[in-house]
Amino acid sequence: NGFLREIALVRLISPAAAEAISALSLAFFIVLAAWLLVRWTPQRYSLKAWLGIGLLWVGLTAVLEFGVLHFLLGTPWQDLLAD
C-alpha cells in the first residue's frame, strides 16, 4: 500500500491526498477481507459482538503502535499525534 502510494499516487496528486486515498483504500480492502473471512466462520455472532471485536482490535493496534513508537523507539508524543 505504501509502496504503491509513493510510486504512483504521489507523482499524480499531492502527498496529503495520496496518503488519504491510500488510507481509505487500505481500510476498504481490510473490510472486504474481513467480510469474506467472516462468511466462513461456522459460529454466527451478532452485529454487537462483531463491533466489539472490531473496536477491541483497533484499540489493541493503537496501543501497540503508539507504545512501540514512543516507549521503544523514543518518538515524542507530539510527532505521533501530528501525523
Coordinates of C-alpha atoms in Angstrom, one line a residue:
N1 CA 0.0 0.0 0.0
G2 CA 2.7 2.5 0.9
F3 CA 4.9 1.4 -2.0
L4 CA 2.1 1.9 -4.5
R5 CA 1.3 5.3 -2.9
E6 CA 4.8 6.5 -3.2
I7 CA 5.4 5.2 -6.7
A8 CA 2.1 6.1 -8.3
L9 CA -0.1 8.4 -6.4
V10 CA 2.4 11.0 -5.1
R11 CA 3.5 11.6 -8.7
L12 CA -0.1 12.4 -9.7
I13 CA -1.5 14.2 -6.7
S14 CA -0.3 15.9 -3.6
P15 CA 1.3 13.8 -0.8
A16 CA -1.6 14.6 1.6
A17 CA -4.2 13.5 -0.9
A18 CA -2.2 10.4 -1.8
E19 CA -2.0 9.5 1.9
A20 CA -5.7 9.9 2.3
I21 CA -6.5 7.8 -0.7
S22 CA -4.0 5.2 0.4
A23 CA -5.6 5.0 3.9
L24 CA -9.1 4.7 2.5
S25 CA -8.2 2.0 0.0
L26 CA -6.4 0.0 2.7
A27 CA -9.4 0.3 5.0
F28 CA -11.7 -0.9 2.2
F29 CA -9.5 -3.9 1.5
I30 CA -9.3 -4.8 5.2
V31 CA -13.1 -4.6 5.5
L32 CA -13.5 -6.7 2.3
A33 CA -11.1 -9.4 3.5
A34 CA -12.8 -9.5 6.9
W35 CA -16.3 -9.7 5.3
L36 CA -15.1 -12.6 3.1
L37 CA -13.5 -14.4 6.0
V38 CA -16.4 -14.0 8.3
R39 CA -18.6 -15.8 5.9
W40 CA -16.5 -18.9 6.5
T41 CA -16.9 -19.0 10.3
P42 CA -19.3 -21.7 11.5
Q43 CA -20.3 -19.6 14.5
R44 CA -22.8 -16.8 13.9
Y45 CA -22.3 -13.7 16.0
S46 CA -24.5 -10.7 16.5
L47 CA -23.6 -7.3 15.0
K48 CA -22.9 -6.1 18.5
A49 CA -20.3 -8.8 19.0
W50 CA -18.6 -8.1 15.7
L51 CA -18.4 -4.4 16.5
G52 CA -17.0 -5.2 19.9
I53 CA -14.3 -7.4 18.4
G54 CA -13.5 -4.7 15.9
L55 CA -13.2 -2.0 18.5
L56 CA -11.0 -4.2 20.6
W57 CA -8.8 -4.9 17.6
V58 CA -8.5 -1.2 16.8
G59 CA -7.7 -0.3 20.4
L60 CA -5.1 -3.0 20.8
T61 CA -3.5 -2.0 17.5
A62 CA -3.3 1.7 18.6
V63 CA -1.8 0.8 21.9
L64 CA 0.8 -1.4 20.3
E65 CA 1.8 1.1 17.6
F66 CA 1.9 4.1 19.9
G67 CA 3.6 2.1 22.6
V68 CA 6.3 0.8 20.4
L69 CA 6.9 4.1 18.7
H70 CA 7.0 6.1 21.9
F71 CA 8.5 3.8 24.6
L72 CA 10.8 1.6 22.5
L73 CA 11.8 4.0 19.7
G74 CA 11.6 7.2 21.6
T75 CA 9.3 9.1 19.2
P76 CA 7.9 12.2 21.0
W77 CA 4.1 12.3 21.6
Q78 CA 3.8 15.5 19.6
D79 CA 5.2 13.8 16.5
L80 CA 3.0 10.7 16.9
L81 CA -0.2 12.8 17.3
A82 CA 0.7 15.2 14.5
D83 CA 0.5 12.6 11.8

